[in-house]
Short mmCIF file of C-alpha atoms in Angstrom, two decimals:
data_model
loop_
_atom_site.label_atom_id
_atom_site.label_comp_id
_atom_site.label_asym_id
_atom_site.label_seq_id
_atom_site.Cartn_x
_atom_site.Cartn_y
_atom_site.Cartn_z
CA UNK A 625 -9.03 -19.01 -1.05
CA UNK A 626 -9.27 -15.72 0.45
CA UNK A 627 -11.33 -12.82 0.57
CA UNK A 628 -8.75 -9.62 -0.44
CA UNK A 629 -10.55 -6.19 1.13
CA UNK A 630 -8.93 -3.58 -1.23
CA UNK A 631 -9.48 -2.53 -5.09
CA UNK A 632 -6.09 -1.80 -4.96
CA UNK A 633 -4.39 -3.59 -8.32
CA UNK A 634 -1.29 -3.99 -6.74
CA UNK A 635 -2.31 -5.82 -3.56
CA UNK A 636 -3.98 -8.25 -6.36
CA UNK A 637 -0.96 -8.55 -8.69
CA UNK A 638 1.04 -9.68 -6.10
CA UNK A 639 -1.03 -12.02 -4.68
CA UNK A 640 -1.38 -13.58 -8.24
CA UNK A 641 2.37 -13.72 -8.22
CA UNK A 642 2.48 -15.33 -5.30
CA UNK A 643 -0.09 -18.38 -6.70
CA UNK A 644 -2.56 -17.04 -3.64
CA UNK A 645 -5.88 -17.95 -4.69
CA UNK A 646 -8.21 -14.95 -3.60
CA UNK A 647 -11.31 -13.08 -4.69
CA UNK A 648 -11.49 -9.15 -4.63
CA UNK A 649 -14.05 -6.65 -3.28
CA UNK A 650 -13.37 -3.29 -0.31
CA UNK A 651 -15.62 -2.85 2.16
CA UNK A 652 -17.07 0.80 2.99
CA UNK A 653 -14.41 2.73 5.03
CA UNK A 654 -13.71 6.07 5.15
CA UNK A 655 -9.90 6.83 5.70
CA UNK A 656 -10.47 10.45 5.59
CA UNK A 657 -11.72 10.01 9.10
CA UNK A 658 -8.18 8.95 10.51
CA UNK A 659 -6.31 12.18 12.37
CA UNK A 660 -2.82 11.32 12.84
CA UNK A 661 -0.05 12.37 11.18
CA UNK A 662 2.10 9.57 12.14
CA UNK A 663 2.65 7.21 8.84
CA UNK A 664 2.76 3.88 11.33
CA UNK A 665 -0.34 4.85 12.93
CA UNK A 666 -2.26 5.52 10.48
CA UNK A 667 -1.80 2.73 8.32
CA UNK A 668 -2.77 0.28 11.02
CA UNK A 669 -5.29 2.44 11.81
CA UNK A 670 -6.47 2.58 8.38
CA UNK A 671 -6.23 -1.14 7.63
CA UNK A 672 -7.83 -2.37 11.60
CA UNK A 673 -10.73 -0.22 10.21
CA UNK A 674 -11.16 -1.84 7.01
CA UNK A 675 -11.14 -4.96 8.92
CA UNK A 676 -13.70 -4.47 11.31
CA UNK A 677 -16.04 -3.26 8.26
CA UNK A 678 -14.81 -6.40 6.51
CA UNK A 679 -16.00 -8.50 8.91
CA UNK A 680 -19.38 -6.82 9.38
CA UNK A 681 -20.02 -6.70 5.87
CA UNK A 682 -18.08 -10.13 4.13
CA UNK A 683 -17.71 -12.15 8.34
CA UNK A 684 -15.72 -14.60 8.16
CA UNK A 685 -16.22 -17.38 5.63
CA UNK A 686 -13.32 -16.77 3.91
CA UNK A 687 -10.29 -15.47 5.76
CA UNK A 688 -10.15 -11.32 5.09
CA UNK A 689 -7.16 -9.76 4.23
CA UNK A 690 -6.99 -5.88 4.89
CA UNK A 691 -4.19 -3.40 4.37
CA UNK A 692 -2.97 0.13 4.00
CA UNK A 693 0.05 1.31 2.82
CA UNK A 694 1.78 5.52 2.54
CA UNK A 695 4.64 6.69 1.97
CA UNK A 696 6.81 9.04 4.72
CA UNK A 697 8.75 11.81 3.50
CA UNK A 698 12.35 12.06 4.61
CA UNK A 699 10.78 14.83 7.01
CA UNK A 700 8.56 12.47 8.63
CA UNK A 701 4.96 13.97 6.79
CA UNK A 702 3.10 11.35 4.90
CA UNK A 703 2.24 11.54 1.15
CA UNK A 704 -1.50 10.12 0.89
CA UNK A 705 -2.92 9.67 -2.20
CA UNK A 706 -2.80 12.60 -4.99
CA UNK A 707 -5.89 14.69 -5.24
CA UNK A 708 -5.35 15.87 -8.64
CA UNK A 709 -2.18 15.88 -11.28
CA UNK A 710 -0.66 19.28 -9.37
CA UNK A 711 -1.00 17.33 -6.06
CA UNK A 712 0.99 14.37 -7.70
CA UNK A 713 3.39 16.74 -9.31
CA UNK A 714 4.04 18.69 -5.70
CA UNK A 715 4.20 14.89 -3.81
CA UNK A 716 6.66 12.98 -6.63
CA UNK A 717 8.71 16.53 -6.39
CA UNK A 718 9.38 15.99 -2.75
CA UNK A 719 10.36 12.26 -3.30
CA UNK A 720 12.91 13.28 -6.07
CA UNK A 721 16.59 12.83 -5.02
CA UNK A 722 15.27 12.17 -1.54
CA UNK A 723 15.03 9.37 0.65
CA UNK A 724 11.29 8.24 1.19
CA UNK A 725 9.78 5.31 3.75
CA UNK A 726 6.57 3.32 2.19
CA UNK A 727 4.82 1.96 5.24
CA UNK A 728 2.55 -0.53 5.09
CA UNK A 729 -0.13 -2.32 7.29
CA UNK A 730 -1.92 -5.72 7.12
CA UNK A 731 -4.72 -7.59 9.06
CA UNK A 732 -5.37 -10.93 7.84
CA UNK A 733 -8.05 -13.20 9.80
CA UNK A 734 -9.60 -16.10 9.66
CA UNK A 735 -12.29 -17.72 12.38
CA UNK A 736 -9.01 -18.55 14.48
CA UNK A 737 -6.10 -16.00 13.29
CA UNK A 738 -5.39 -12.72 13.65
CA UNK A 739 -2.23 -11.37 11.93
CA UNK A 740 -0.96 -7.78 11.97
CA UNK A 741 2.07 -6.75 10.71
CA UNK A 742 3.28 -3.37 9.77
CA UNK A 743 6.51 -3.03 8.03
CA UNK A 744 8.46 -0.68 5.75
CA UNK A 745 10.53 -0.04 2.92
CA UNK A 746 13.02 2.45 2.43
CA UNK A 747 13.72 3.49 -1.10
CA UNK A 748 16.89 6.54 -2.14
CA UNK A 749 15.81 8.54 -5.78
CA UNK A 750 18.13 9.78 -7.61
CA UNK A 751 16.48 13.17 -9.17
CA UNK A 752 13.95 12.57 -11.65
CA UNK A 753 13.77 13.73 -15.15
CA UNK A 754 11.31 16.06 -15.86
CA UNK A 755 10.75 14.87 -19.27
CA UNK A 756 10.04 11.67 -17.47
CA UNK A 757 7.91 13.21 -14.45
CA UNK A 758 5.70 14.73 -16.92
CA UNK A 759 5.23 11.69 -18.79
CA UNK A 760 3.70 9.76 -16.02
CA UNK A 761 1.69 12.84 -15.03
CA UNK A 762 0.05 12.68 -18.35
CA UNK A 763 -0.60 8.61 -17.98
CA UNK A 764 -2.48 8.81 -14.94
CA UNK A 765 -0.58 5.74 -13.67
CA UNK A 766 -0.10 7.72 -10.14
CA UNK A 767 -4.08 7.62 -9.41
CA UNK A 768 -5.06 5.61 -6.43
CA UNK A 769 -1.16 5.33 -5.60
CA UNK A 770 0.36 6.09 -2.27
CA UNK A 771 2.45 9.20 -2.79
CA UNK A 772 1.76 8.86 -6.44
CA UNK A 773 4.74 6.28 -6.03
CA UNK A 774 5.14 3.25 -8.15
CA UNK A 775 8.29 1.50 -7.45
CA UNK A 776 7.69 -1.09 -9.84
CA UNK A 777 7.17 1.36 -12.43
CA UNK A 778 7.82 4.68 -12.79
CA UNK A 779 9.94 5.38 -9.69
CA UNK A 780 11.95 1.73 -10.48
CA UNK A 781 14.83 3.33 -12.94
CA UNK A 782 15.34 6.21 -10.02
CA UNK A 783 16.24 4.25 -7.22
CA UNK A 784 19.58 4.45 -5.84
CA UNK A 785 19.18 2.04 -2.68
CA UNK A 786 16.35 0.29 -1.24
CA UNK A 787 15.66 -1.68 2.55
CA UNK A 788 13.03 -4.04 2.55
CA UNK A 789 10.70 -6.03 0.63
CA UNK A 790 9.16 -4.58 -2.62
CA UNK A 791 6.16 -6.23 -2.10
CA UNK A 792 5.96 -4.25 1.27
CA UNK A 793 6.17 -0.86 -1.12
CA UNK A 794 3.79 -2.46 -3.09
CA UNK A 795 0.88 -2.18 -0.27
CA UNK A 796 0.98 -5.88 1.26
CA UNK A 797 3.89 -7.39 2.51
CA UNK A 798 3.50 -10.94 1.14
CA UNK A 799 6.56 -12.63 2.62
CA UNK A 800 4.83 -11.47 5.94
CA UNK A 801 1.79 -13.25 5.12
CA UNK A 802 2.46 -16.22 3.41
CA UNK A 803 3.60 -18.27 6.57
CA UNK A 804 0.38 -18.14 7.77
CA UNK A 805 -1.17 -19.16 4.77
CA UNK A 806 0.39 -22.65 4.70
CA UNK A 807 -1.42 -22.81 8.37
CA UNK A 808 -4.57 -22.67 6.69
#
């Protein structure tokens, strides 16, 4: 068992799919705090700092599993989190018929361990319909996603090429993880 540190739904459906026993519940952190603009630094900024609150406010009972995932423009600028739908629209407009990088970052510890990893996947769109992109405005299914992005649903019929895992798109690189698991 193990204690994920994120509401994210993804992070949870995976490790469900992966048969990883866990329960759920963030700690307080504040990512609006972190300055950089570089997408590897500030995921592993981002998820170090959940992990430090995890482990003030959870310790370490159960092994804590933190991470942080955006997504890098072709240009290099990262696409947080959509504000609003016309902040979705402008982000998913930039990643149509481009080439986008979703970067993610994990900390996993236990009383022992400390794992960090931070990996990415690199997805090609092909344009997107804007029949299509106005559908999944109106669903709200790009709330709480990185760059409004999911490659498992929406954005899966658009890709044209991908490098690297989708689990990694997802937010938490599980083939990363699971090797240290079976340590346990």
């Amino acid at each position: 068992m193990i204690h994920l540190c994120s509401n994210s739904q993804s992070r949870a459906l995976l490790l469900k799919q992966f048969g990883i026993d866990f329960i759920q519940k963030a700690p307080e952190y504040d990512e609006e705090q972190i300055t950089t603009t570089i997408a590897k630094d500030f995921v592993y900024t981002a998820s170090k700092g959940k992990m430090e609150a995890a482990v003030k406010e959870f310790g370490l009972e159960l092994p804590l599993l933190c991470a942080d995932s955006v997504i890098m423009a072709a240009d290099g600028t990262i696409l947080r989190k959509a504000k609003d739908m016309e902040d979705a629209r402008r982000i998913l407009g930039i990643q149509s018929g481009s080439t986008i990088s979703i970067v993610s970052s994990l900390h996993y510890r236990t009383k022992e361990l400390l794992l960090v990893d931070t990996s990415a996947t690199h997805y090609r769109f092909a344009p997107f319909e804007a029949d299509d992109l106005e559908a999944y405005l109106q669903s709200g299914l790009w709330k709480g996603k990185a760059g409004g992005c999911m490659v498992e649903g929406f954005c899966k019929k658009y890709i044209r090429s991908v490098d690297g895992y989708e689990s990694t798109a997802m937010g938490l690189q599980v083939e990363v993880l699971l090797p240290w698991l079976s340590t346990m």
